[in-house]
Tab-separated table of C-alpha atoms in Angstrom:
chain	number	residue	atom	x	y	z
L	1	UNK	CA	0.000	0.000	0.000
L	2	UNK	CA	1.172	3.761	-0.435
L	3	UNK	CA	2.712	5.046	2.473
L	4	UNK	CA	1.688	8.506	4.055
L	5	UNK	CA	2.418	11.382	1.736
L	6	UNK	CA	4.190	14.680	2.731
L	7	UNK	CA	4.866	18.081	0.876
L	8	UNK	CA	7.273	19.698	0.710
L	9	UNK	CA	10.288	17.679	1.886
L	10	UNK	CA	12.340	20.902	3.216
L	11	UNK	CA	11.246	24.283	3.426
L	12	UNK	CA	12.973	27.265	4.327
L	13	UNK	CA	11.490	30.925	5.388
L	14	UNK	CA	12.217	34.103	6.915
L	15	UNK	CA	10.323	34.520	11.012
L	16	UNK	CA	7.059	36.438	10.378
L	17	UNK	CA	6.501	34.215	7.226
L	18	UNK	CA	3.512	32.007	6.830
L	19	UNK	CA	4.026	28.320	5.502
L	20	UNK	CA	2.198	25.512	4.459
L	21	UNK	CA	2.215	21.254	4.820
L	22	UNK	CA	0.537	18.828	3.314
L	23	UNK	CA	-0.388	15.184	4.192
L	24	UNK	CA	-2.335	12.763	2.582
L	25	UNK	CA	-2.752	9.567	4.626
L	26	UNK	CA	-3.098	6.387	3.860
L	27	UNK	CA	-6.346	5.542	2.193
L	28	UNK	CA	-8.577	4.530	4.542
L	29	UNK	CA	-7.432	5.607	7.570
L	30	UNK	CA	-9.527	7.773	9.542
L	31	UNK	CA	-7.204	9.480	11.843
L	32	UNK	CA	-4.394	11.521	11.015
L	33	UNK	CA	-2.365	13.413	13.144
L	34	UNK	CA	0.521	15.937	12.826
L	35	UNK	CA	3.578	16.219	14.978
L	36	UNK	CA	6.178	18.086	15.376
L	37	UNK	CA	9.617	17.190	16.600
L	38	UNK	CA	12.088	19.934	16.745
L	39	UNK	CA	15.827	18.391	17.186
L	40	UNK	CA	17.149	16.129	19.690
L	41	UNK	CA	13.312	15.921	21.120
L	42	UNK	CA	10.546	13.162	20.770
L	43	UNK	CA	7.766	13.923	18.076
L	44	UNK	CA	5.395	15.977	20.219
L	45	UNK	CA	1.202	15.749	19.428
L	46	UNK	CA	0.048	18.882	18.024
L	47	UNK	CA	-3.281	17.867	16.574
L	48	UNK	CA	-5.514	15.008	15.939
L	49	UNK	CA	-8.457	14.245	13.448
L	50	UNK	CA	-10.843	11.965	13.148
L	51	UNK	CA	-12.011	11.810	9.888
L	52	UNK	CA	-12.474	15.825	9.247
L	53	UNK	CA	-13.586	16.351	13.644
L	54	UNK	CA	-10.841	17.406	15.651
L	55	UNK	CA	-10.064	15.044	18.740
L	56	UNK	CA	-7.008	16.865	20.448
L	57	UNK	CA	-5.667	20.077	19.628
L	58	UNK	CA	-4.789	20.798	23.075
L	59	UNK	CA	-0.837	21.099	21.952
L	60	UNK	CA	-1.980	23.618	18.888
L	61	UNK	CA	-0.480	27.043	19.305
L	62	UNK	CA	-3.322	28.112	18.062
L	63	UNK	CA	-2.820	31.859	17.392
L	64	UNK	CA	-0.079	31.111	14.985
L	65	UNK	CA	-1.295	27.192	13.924
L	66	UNK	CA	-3.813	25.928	11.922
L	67	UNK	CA	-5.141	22.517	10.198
L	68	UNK	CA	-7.682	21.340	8.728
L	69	UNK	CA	-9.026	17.836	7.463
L	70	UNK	CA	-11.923	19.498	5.538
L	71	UNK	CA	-13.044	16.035	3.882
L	72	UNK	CA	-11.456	13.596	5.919
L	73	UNK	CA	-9.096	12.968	3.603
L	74	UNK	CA	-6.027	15.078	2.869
L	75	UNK	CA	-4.929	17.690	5.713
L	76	UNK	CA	-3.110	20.875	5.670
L	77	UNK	CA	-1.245	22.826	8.552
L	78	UNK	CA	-0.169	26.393	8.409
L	79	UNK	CA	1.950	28.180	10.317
L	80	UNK	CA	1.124	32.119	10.474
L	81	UNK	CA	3.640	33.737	11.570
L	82	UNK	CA	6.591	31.851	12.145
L	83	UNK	CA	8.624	31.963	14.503
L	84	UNK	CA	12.439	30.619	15.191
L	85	UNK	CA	11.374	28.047	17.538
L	86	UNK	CA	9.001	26.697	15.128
L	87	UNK	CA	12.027	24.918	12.996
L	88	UNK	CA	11.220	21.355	13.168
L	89	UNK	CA	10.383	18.322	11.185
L	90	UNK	CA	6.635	18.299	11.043
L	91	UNK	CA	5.020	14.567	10.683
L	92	UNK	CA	2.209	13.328	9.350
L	93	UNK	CA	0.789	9.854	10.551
L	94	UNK	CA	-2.306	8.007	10.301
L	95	UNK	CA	-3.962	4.820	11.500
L	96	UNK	CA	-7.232	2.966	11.045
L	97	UNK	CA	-8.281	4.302	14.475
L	98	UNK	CA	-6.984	6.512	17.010
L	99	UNK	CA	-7.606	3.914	19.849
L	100	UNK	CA	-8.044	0.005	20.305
L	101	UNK	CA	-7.652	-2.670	17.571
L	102	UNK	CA	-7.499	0.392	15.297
L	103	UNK	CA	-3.828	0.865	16.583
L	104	UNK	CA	-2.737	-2.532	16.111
L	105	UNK	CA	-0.697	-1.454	13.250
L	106	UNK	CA	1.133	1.475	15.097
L	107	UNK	CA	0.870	4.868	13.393
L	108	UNK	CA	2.307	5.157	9.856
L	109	UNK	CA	4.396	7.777	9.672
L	110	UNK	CA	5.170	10.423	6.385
L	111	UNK	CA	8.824	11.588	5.686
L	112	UNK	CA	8.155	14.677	7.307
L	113	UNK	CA	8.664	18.487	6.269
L	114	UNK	CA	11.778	20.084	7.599
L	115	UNK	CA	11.081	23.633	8.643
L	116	UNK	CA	14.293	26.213	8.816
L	117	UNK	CA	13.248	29.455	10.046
L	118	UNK	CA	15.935	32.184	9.778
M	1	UNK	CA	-1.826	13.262	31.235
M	2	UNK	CA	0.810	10.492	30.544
M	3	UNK	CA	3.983	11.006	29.859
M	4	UNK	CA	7.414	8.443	28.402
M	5	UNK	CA	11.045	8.557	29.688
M	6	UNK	CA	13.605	7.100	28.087
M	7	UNK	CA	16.743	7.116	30.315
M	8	UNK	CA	19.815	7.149	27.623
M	9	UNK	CA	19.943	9.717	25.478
M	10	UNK	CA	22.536	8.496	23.553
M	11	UNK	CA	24.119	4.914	23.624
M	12	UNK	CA	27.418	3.861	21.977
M	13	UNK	CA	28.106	0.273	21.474
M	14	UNK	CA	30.211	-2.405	19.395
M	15	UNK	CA	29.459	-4.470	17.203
M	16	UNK	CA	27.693	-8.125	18.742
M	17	UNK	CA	27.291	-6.232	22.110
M	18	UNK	CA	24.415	-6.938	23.571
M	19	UNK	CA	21.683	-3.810	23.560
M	20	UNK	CA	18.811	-2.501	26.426
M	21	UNK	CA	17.576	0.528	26.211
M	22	UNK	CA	15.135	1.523	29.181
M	23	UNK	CA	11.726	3.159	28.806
M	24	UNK	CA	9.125	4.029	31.701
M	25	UNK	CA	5.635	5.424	31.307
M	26	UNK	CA	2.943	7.060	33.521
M	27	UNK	CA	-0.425	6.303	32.737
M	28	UNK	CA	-3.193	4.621	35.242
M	29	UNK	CA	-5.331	3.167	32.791
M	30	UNK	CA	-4.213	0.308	30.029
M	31	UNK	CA	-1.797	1.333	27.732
M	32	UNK	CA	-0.740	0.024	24.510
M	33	UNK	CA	2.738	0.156	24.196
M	34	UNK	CA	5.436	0.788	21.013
M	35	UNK	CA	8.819	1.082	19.741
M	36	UNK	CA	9.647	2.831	16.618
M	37	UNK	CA	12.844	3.381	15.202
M	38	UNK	CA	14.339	6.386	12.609
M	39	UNK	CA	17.526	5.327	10.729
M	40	UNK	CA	19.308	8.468	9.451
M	41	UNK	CA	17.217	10.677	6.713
M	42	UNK	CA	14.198	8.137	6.908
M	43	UNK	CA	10.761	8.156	8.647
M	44	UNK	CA	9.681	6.279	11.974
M	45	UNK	CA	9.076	2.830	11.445
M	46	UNK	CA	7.559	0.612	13.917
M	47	UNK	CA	9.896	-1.835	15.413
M	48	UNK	CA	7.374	-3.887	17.710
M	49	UNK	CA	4.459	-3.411	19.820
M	50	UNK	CA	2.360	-4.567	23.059
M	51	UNK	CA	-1.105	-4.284	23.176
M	52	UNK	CA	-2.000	-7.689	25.447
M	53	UNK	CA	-1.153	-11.376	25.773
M	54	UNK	CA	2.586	-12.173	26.484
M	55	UNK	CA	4.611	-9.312	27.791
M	56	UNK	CA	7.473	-10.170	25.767
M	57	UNK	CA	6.971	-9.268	22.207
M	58	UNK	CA	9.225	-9.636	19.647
M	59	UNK	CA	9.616	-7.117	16.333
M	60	UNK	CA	11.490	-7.049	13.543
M	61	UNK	CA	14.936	-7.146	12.701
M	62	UNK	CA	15.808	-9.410	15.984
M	63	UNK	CA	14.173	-6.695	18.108
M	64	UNK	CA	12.047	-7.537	21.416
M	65	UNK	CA	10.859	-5.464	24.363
M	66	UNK	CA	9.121	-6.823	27.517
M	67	UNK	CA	5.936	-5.101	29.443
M	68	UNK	CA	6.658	-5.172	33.369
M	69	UNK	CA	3.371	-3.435	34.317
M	70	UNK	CA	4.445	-3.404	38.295
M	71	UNK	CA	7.482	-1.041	37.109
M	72	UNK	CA	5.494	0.855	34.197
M	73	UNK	CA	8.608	-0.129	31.915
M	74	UNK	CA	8.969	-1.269	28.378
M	75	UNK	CA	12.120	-1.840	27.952
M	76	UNK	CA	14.064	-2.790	24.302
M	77	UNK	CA	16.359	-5.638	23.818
M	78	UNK	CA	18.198	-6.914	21.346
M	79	UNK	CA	21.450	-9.827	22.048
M	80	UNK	CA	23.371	-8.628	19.923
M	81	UNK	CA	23.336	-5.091	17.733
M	82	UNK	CA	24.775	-4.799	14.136
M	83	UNK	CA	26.324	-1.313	12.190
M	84	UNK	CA	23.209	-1.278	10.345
M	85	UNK	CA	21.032	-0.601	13.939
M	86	UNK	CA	22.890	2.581	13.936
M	87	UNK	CA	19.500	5.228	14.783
M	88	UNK	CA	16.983	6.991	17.021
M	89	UNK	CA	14.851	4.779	18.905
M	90	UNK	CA	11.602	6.410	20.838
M	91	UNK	CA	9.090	4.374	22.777
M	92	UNK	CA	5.500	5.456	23.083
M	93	UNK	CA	2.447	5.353	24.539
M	94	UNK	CA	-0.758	5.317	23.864
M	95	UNK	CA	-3.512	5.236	26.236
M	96	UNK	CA	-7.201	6.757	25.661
M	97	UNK	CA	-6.893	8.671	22.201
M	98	UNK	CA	-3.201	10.003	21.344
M	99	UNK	CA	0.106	8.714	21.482
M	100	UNK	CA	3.289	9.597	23.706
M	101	UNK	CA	6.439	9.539	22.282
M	102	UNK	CA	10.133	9.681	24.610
M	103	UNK	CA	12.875	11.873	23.847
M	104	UNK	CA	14.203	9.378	21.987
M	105	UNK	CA	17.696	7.355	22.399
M	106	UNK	CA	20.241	7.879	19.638
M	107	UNK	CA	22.060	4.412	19.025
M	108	UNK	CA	25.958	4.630	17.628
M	109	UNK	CA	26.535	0.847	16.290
M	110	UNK	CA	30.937	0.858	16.094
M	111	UNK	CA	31.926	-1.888	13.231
């Protein structure tokens, strides 16, 4: 099967910039999640769908973050405006489920987008 | 809200040396349990993972970890590591809805 699909592979902007990701999950799987992990750190939760309903965005700076999962398919995260601290690799995963048997795969994970901010 | 240690943050080790690397979690409720590993420029993979049954599991690549719920530990194992497991390991942890990761352990395989 097709793995999960990132865009772009690197990106690099000036702080105050906005950007843009892109993920398209597995087909199938209902709930995608992005996640950022900044260097030397774990990948850390920022939001979860289910289908195109957010579960957890409790980890969302939310006055500079955005995503969306409009038709609970492909999903989009925007950052607006970025900061230093944002530079990261931001993954994209997805599984069945987000709990239970639908985990008994694991999460698949994208290649991720490598943020530079400068 | 749970949370995943991992106590190395960065393991050396020869060749056919024998390999542990220690993760605890705090959660109260059941947890399913994972290992993923990153080899340099590619994505997480999943190595192995616990969900019930046996609490030794075994994964790929000669991998196997072992659930000791009375220490809330999952720790990796494998008896002896090659050049090629050279890469970030991170446990995690999933209880109700989202999953965990560690800080990760960084694995240096010498030849």
């Amino acid at each position: 099967e097709a793995g999960v699909a990132q865009s772009p592979r690197y990106k690099i902007i000036e702080k105050r910039q906005s950007v843009a990701f892109w993920c398209n999950p597995i087909s199938g799987h209902a709930t995608l999640y992005w996640y950022q992990q900044i260097l030397g750190q774990g990948p850390k939760l920022l939001i979860q769908f289910q289908n195109n309903g957010v579960v957890d965005d409790s980890q969302l700076p939310k006055d500079r973050f955005s995503a969306e999962r409009l038709k609970g398919v492909d999903s989009t995260l925007k950052i607006q405006p970025a900061k230093l601290e944002d530079s990261a690799v931001y993954l994209c995963a997805s599984s069945l489920l987000g709990s239970g048997a639908g985990l008994r795969n694991g999460y698949t994970f994208g290649s991720g987008t490598r943020l530079t901010v400068v | 809200a749970q949370s995943v240690s991992q106590h190395n943050h960065h393991v050396i080790l020869s060749e056919a040396a024998s390999l542990e690397l220690g993760c605890n979690y705090s959660y109260g409720g059941t947890v399913n349990l994972f290992w993923y590993v990153q080899y340099p420029g590619q994505h997480l993979q999943l190595l192995l993972k616990y969900f019930s049954g046996d609490p030794l599991v075994k994964g790929i690549k000669g991998f196997e970890a072992e659930f000791i719920k009375s220490k809330f530990s999952f720790n990796l194992r494998k008896p002896s590591v090659q050049w090629s497991d050279t890469a970030e390991y991170f446990c995690a942890v999933n209880g109700r809805n989202d999953m965990r990761f560690g800080a990760g352990t960084r694995l240096t395989v010498k030849p």
